[in-house]
PDB file of C-alpha atoms in Angstrom:
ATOM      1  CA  UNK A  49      15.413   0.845 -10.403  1.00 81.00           C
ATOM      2  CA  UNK A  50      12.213   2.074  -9.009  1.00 87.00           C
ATOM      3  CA  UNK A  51      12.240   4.113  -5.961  1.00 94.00           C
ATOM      4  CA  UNK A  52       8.741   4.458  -4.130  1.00 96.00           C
ATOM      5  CA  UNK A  53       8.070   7.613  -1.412  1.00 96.00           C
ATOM      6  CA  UNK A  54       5.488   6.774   0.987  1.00 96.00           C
ATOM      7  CA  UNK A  55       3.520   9.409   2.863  1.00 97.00           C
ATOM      8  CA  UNK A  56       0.197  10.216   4.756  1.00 97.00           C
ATOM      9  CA  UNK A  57       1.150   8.219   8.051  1.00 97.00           C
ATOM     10  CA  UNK A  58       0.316   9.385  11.376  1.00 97.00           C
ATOM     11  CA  UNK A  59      -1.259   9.242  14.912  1.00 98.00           C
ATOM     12  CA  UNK A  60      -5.217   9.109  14.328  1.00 98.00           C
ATOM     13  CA  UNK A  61      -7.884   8.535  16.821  1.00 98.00           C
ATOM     14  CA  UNK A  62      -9.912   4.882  16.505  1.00 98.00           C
ATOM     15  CA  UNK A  63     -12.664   5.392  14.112  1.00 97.00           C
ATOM     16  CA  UNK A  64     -10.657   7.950  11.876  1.00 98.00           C
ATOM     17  CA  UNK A  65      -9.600   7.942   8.570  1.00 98.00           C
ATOM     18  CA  UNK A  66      -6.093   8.498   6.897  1.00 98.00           C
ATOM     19  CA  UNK A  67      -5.103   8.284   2.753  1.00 98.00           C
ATOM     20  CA  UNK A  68      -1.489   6.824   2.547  1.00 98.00           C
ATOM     21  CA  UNK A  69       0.450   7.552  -0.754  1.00 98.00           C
ATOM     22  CA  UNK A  70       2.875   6.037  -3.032  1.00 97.00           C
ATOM     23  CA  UNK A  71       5.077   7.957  -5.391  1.00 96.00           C
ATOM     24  CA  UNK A  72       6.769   6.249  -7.762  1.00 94.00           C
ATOM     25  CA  UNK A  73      10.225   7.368  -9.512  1.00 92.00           C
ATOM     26  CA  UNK A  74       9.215   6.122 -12.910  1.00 86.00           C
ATOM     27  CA  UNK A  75       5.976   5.539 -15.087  1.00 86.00           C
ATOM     28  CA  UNK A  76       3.701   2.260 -13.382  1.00 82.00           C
ATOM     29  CA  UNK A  77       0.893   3.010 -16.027  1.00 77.00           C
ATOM     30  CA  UNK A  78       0.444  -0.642 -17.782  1.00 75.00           C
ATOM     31  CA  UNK A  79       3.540  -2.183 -16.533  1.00 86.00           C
ATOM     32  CA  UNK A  80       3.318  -2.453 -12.652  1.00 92.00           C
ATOM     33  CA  UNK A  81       1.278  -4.112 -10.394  1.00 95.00           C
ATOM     34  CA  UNK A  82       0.722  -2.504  -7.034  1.00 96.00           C
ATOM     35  CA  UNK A  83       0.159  -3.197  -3.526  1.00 96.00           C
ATOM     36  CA  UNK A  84       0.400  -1.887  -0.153  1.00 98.00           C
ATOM     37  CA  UNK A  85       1.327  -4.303   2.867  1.00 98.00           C
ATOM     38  CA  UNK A  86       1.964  -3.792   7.239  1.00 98.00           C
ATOM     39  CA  UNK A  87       3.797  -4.954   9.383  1.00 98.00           C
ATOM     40  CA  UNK A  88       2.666  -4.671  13.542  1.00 97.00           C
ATOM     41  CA  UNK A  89       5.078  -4.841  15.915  1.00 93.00           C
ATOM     42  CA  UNK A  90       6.413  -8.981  16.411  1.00 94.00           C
ATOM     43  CA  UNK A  91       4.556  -9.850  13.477  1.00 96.00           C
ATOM     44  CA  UNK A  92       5.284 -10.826   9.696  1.00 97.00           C
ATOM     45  CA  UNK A  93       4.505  -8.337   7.105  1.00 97.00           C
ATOM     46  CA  UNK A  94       1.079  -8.690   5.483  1.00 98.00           C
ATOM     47  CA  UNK A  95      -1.003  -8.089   2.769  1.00 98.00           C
ATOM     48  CA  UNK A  96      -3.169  -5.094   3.006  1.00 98.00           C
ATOM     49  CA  UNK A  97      -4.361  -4.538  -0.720  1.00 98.00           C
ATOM     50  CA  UNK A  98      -3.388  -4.901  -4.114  1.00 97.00           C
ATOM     51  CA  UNK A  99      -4.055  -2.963  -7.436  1.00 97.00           C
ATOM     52  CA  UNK A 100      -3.077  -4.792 -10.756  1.00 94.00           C
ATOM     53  CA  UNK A 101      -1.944  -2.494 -13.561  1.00 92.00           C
ATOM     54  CA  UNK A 102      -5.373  -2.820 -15.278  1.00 91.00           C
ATOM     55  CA  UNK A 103      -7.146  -1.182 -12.214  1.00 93.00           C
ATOM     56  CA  UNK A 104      -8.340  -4.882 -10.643  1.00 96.00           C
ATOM     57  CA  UNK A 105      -8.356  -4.737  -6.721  1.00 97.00           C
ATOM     58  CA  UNK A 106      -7.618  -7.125  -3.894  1.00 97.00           C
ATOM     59  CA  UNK A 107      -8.068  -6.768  -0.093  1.00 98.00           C
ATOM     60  CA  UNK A 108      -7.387  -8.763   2.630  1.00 97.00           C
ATOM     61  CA  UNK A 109     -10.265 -10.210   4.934  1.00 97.00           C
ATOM     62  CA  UNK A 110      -9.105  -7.742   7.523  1.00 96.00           C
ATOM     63  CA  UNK A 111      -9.693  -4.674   6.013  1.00 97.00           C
ATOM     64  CA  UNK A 112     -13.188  -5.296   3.282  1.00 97.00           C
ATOM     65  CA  UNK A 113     -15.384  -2.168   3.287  1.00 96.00           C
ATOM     66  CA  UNK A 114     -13.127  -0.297   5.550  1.00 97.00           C
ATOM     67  CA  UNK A 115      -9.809   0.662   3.204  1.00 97.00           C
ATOM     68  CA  UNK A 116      -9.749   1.140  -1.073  1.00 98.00           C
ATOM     69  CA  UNK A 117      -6.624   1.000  -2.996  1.00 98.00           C
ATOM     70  CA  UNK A 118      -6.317   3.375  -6.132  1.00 97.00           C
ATOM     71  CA  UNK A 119      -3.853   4.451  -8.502  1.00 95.00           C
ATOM     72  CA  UNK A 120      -3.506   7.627 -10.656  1.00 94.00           C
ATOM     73  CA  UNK A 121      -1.152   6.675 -13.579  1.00 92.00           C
ATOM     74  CA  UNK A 122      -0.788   9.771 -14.072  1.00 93.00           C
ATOM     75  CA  UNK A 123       0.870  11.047 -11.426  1.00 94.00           C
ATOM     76  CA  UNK A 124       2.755   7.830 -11.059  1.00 94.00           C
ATOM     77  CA  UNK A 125       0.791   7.804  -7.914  1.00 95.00           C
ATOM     78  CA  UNK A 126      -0.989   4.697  -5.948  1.00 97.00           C
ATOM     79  CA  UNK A 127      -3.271   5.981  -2.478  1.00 98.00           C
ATOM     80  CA  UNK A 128      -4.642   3.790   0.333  1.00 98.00           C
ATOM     81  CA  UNK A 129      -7.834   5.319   1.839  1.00 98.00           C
ATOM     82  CA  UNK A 130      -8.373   4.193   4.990  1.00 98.00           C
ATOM     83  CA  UNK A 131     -11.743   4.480   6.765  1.00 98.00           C
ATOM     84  CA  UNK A 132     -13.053   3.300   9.913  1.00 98.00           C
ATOM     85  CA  UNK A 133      -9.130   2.713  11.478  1.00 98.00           C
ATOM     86  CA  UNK A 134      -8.849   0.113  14.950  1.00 97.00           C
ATOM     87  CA  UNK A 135      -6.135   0.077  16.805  1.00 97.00           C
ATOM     88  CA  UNK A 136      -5.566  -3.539  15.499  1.00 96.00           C
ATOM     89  CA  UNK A 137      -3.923  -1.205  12.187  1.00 98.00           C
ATOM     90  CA  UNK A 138      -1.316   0.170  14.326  1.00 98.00           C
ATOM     91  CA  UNK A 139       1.343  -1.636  11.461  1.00 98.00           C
ATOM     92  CA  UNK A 140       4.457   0.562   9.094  1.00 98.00           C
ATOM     93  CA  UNK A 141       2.477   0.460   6.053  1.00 98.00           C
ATOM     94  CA  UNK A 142       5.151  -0.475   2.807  1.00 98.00           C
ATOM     95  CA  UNK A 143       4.713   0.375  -0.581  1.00 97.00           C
ATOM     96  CA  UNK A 144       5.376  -2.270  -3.105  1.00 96.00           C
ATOM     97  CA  UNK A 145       5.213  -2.554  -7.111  1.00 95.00           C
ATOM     98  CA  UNK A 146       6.186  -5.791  -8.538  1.00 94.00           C
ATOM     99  CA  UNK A 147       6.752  -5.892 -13.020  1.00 92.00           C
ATOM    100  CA  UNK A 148       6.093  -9.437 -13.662  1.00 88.00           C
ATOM    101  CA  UNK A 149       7.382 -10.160 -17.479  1.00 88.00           C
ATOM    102  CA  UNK A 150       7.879 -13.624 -19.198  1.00 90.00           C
ATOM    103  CA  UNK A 151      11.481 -13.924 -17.901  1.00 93.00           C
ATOM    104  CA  UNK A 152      11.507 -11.859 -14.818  1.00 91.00           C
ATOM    105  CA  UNK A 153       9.659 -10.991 -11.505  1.00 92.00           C
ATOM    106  CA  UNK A 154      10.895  -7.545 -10.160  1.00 92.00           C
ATOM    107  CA  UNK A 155       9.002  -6.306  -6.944  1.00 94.00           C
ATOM    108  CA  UNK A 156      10.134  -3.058  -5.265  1.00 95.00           C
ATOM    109  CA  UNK A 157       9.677  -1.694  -1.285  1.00 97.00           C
ATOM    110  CA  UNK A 158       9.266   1.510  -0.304  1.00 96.00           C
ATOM    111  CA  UNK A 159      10.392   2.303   2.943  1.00 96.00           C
ATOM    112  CA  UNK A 160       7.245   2.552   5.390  1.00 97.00           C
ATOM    113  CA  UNK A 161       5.012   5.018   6.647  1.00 97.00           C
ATOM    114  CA  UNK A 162       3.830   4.624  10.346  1.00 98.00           C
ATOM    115  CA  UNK A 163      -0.008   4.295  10.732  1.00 98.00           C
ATOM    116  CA  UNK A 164      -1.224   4.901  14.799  1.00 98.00           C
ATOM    117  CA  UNK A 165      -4.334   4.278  15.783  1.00 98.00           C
ATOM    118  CA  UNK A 166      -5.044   5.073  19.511  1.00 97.00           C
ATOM    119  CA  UNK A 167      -6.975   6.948  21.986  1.00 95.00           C
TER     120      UNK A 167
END
């Protein structure tokens, strides 16, 4: 079982910046893909970015040139830099880390950090 910690939410003014982290309970070096994902207030939870185990990045439309996904094996440790915030980023951010293997897809959730972004 792999247990994820979130931290680094908060209230931060539009235009600010924040770095969200992600503590894992075990080793992710080589084995574990992972991502971070939101979910706003009435809406389904999204993709926000993803970081394979061999350091290849994905980001959604959304946030290109304004957030970077990174991962420090180790520390077990996966960060979300956030630059540039809108309000429209007001969202719990979730931790996830999914081990896909030939017989099995496991995907783990941390529990959410709140991100704010207001006047």
């Amino acid at each position: 079982q792999v247990q994820l910690v979130e931290s680094g939410g908060g209230l931060v003014q539009p235009g600010g910046s924040l770095r969200l982290s992600c503590a894992a309970s075990i080793s992710i070096a080589s084995s574990y893909a992972m991502g971070w994902y939101r979910q706003a207030p009435g809406k389904q939870r999204e993709l926000v970015a993803t970081i394979s185990a061999g350091g290849r990045t994905n980001y959604a439309d959304s946030v290109k040139g304004r957030i970077t996904v990174s991962r420090d094996n180790a520390k077990n440790t996966v960060y979300l830099q956030m630059n540039s915030l809108k309000p429209e980023d007001t969202a719990v951010y979730y931790c996830n880390a999914q081990r896909v293997t030939s017989t099995s897809t496991r995907t783990y959730w941390g529990q959410g950090t709140q991100v704010t972004v207001s006047s």
